[in-house]
């Protein structure tokens, strides 16, 4: 069985340390899934390529472009997510936040997520626990225990390699357990598996706006 892992990276330059870390995490996750006798298909989303479309989404009241609609569907269909951002002013980048603000609230329900960040200094390492984990907890994702932070001097170090391997192993375990919806040793009934939706389809039972206003005169009942 082939599993799909989506890598969302918010690096702004080419090349970027953010994309470099994302590549290392994706490769390690593929290796960990392969070691368990399964295969994985890795897809990338470079947020700088859709920065203008995200701005359009925000300034038009949430109307997605065709490209953004496609990305929203890819997110909700993924078996796992690797989310990597550069750090600006002690938090994730605005571009990173805009993308996850543009998702449907149910797009990541129950999805295993590996969080990672890059910065020029180790002083920013708390971004994983103070900013990224709360964001994905709000979206009801399942964040793996090990987050990966990489300051400039960390690249090439054994410490970073060890953290990458450990985080990838945790993500691989959760991705492979998706068939039974087993998370952290718990395996609820399949009927209880959360419903993920990209939010790109209009429900068939939407009440017409005219019906909602029927009987209202426009006067304030107070």
Coordinates of N, CA and C in Angstrom, one line a residue, residues 3-92:
X3 N 1.3 5.2 0.8 CA 0.7 6.3 1.6 C 1.2 7.6 1.1
X4 N 0.4 8.6 1.3 CA 0.7 10.0 0.8 C 1.1 10.9 1.9
X5 N 2.3 11.5 1.8 CA 2.8 12.5 2.8 C 3.0 13.8 2.0
X6 N 2.3 14.8 2.6 CA 2.5 16.2 2.0 C 3.4 17.0 2.8
X7 N 4.4 17.6 2.1 CA 5.4 18.5 2.8 C 5.0 19.9 2.4
X8 N 4.7 20.7 3.4 CA 4.4 22.1 3.3 C 5.6 22.9 3.8
X9 N 6.2 23.7 2.9 CA 7.4 24.4 3.3 C 7.2 25.9 3.0
X10 N 7.6 26.8 3.9 CA 7.3 28.2 3.8 C 8.6 29.0 3.5
X11 N 9.7 28.3 3.0 CA 10.9 29.0 2.7 C 10.7 30.1 1.7
X12 N 11.4 31.2 1.8 CA 11.2 32.3 0.9 C 12.3 32.4 -0.2
X13 N 13.4 31.8 -0.1 CA 14.5 31.9 -1.0 C 14.8 30.6 -1.7
X14 N 15.6 30.6 -2.8 CA 16.0 29.4 -3.5 C 17.5 29.5 -3.6
X15 N 18.3 28.6 -3.0 CA 17.8 27.6 -2.1 C 17.5 28.2 -0.7
X16 N 16.9 27.4 0.2 CA 16.5 27.9 1.5 C 16.8 26.8 2.5
X17 N 17.2 27.2 3.7 CA 17.4 26.2 4.8 C 16.1 25.5 5.2
X18 N 15.0 26.2 5.0 CA 13.7 25.6 5.3 C 13.4 24.4 4.4
X19 N 13.7 24.6 3.1 CA 13.5 23.5 2.1 C 14.5 22.4 2.4
X20 N 15.7 22.7 2.7 CA 16.7 21.7 3.0 C 16.3 20.8 4.2
X21 N 15.7 21.5 5.2 CA 15.3 20.7 6.4 C 14.1 19.8 6.0
X22 N 13.2 20.4 5.2 CA 12.0 19.7 4.7 C 12.4 18.4 3.9
X23 N 13.4 18.6 3.0 CA 13.9 17.5 2.2 C 14.4 16.4 3.1
X24 N 15.2 16.7 4.1 CA 15.8 15.7 5.0 C 14.7 15.0 5.8
X25 N 13.7 15.7 6.2 CA 12.6 15.1 7.0 C 11.8 14.1 6.1
X26 N 11.6 14.6 4.8 CA 10.8 13.7 3.9 C 11.6 12.4 3.6
X27 N 12.9 12.6 3.3 CA 13.7 11.4 3.0 C 13.8 10.4 4.2
X28 N 13.9 11.0 5.4 CA 13.9 10.1 6.6 C 12.6 9.4 6.8
X29 N 11.5 10.1 6.5 CA 10.1 9.5 6.7 C 10.0 8.4 5.7
X30 N 10.4 8.6 4.4 CA 10.3 7.6 3.4 C 11.1 6.4 3.8
X31 N 12.3 6.6 4.4 CA 13.1 5.5 4.8 C 12.4 4.7 5.9
X32 N 11.8 5.4 6.9 CA 11.2 4.8 8.0 C 9.9 4.0 7.5
X33 N 9.2 4.5 6.6 CA 8.0 3.8 6.1 C 8.5 2.6 5.3
X34 N 9.6 2.7 4.5 CA 10.1 1.6 3.8 C 10.6 0.5 4.7
X35 N 11.2 0.9 5.8 CA 11.7 -0.1 6.7 C 10.6 -0.9 7.4
X36 N 9.4 -0.4 7.3 CA 8.2 -1.2 7.8 C 7.5 -1.9 6.7
X37 N 8.1 -2.0 5.6 CA 7.5 -2.8 4.5 C 6.4 -2.1 3.7
X38 N 6.3 -0.8 3.8 CA 5.3 -0.1 3.0 C 6.0 0.9 2.2
X39 N 5.2 1.6 1.3 CA 5.8 2.7 0.5 C 5.1 4.0 0.7
X40 N 5.7 5.1 0.3 CA 5.2 6.4 0.5 C 5.4 7.3 -0.7
X41 N 4.4 8.1 -1.0 CA 4.5 9.0 -2.1 C 4.6 10.4 -1.4
X42 N 5.7 11.1 -1.7 CA 5.9 12.5 -1.0 C 5.6 13.6 -2.1
X43 N 4.8 14.5 -1.7 CA 4.4 15.7 -2.5 C 4.8 16.9 -1.8
X44 N 5.2 17.9 -2.5 CA 5.7 19.2 -1.9 C 4.7 20.3 -2.2
X45 N 4.6 21.2 -1.3 CA 3.9 22.5 -1.5 C 4.8 23.6 -1.1
X46 N 5.3 24.4 -2.1 CA 6.1 25.6 -1.8 C 5.2 26.8 -1.7
X47 N 5.0 27.3 -0.5 CA 4.1 28.3 -0.2 C 4.4 29.6 -0.9
X48 N 5.7 29.9 -1.2 CA 6.1 31.2 -1.8 C 5.5 31.2 -3.2
X49 N 5.2 30.0 -3.8 CA 4.7 30.0 -5.2 C 3.2 30.4 -5.2
X50 N 2.5 30.3 -4.1 CA 1.1 30.7 -4.1 C 0.9 31.9 -3.1
X51 N 1.9 32.7 -2.8 CA 1.8 33.8 -1.9 C 0.7 34.8 -2.4
X52 N 0.7 35.1 -3.7 CA -0.3 36.0 -4.2 C -1.7 35.5 -4.1
X53 N -1.8 34.2 -4.4 CA -3.2 33.6 -4.3 C -3.7 33.5 -2.9
X54 N -2.8 33.3 -1.9 CA -3.2 33.4 -0.5 C -3.7 34.8 -0.1
X55 N -3.0 35.8 -0.6 CA -3.4 37.2 -0.4 C -4.7 37.5 -1.0
X56 N -4.9 37.0 -2.2 CA -6.2 37.1 -2.8 C -7.4 36.5 -2.0
X57 N -7.1 35.3 -1.5 CA -8.1 34.6 -0.7 C -8.5 35.4 0.5
X58 N -7.5 36.0 1.1 CA -7.7 36.7 2.4 C -8.5 38.0 2.1
X59 N -8.2 38.6 1.0 CA -8.8 39.9 0.7 C -10.1 39.9 -0.1
X60 N -10.6 38.7 -0.4 CA -11.8 38.5 -1.2 C -12.9 37.8 -0.3
X61 N -12.6 37.7 1.0 CA -13.6 37.1 1.9 C -13.6 35.6 1.8
X62 N -12.4 35.0 1.4 CA -12.2 33.6 1.4 C -12.6 32.8 0.2
X63 N -12.5 33.5 -1.0 CA -12.8 32.9 -2.3 C -11.5 32.3 -2.8
X64 N -11.3 31.0 -2.9 CA -10.1 30.4 -3.3 C -9.9 30.4 -4.8
X65 N -8.7 30.5 -5.3 CA -8.3 30.3 -6.7 C -8.3 28.9 -7.0
X66 N -8.4 28.5 -8.3 CA -8.4 27.1 -8.6 C -7.1 26.3 -8.1
X67 N -6.0 27.0 -8.1 CA -4.8 26.4 -7.5 C -4.9 26.2 -6.0
X68 N -5.5 27.1 -5.3 CA -5.6 27.0 -3.9 C -6.7 25.9 -3.6
X69 N -7.7 25.8 -4.4 CA -8.7 24.8 -4.2 C -8.0 23.4 -4.3
X70 N -7.1 23.2 -5.3 CA -6.4 22.0 -5.5 C -5.5 21.7 -4.3
X71 N -4.9 22.7 -3.7 CA -4.0 22.4 -2.6 C -4.8 22.1 -1.3
X72 N -5.9 22.7 -1.2 CA -6.8 22.3 0.0 C -7.3 20.9 -0.1
X73 N -7.6 20.4 -1.3 CA -8.0 19.0 -1.5 C -6.8 18.1 -1.2
X74 N -5.6 18.5 -1.7 CA -4.4 17.6 -1.4 C -4.1 17.5 0.1
X75 N -4.3 18.6 0.8 CA -4.1 18.5 2.3 C -5.0 17.6 2.9
X76 N -6.3 17.7 2.6 CA -7.3 16.8 3.3 C -7.2 15.3 2.9
X77 N -6.6 15.1 1.7 CA -6.4 13.7 1.3 C -5.1 13.0 1.7
X78 N -4.2 13.8 2.3 CA -2.9 13.3 2.7 C -3.0 12.4 3.9
X79 N -2.2 11.4 4.0 CA -2.1 10.5 5.2 C -1.2 11.0 6.3
X80 N -0.4 12.0 5.9 CA 0.5 12.6 6.9 C 1.0 14.0 6.3
X81 N 1.4 14.8 7.2 CA 1.9 16.2 6.8 C 3.2 16.5 7.5
X82 N 4.1 17.1 6.8 CA 5.3 17.6 7.3 C 5.3 19.1 7.1
X83 N 5.2 19.9 8.2 CA 5.0 21.4 8.0 C 6.3 22.1 8.5
X84 N 7.0 22.8 7.7 CA 8.2 23.5 8.0 C 8.2 25.0 7.7
X85 N 8.6 25.8 8.6 CA 8.5 27.2 8.5 C 9.8 27.9 8.9
X86 N 10.2 29.0 8.3 CA 11.2 29.8 8.9 C 10.6 30.6 10.1
X87 N 11.5 31.1 11.0 CA 11.0 31.8 12.1 C 11.2 33.3 11.9
X88 N 10.1 34.1 12.1 CA 10.2 35.5 12.1 C 9.6 36.1 13.4
X89 N 10.3 36.9 14.1 CA 9.8 37.5 15.3 C 9.2 36.5 16.3
X90 N 10.0 35.4 16.4 CA 9.7 34.4 17.4 C 8.5 33.5 17.1
X91 N 8.0 33.5 15.9 CA 6.9 32.7 15.5 C 7.0 32.3 14.1
X92 N 6.0 31.5 13.6 CA 6.0 31.0 12.2 C 5.8 32.2 11.3

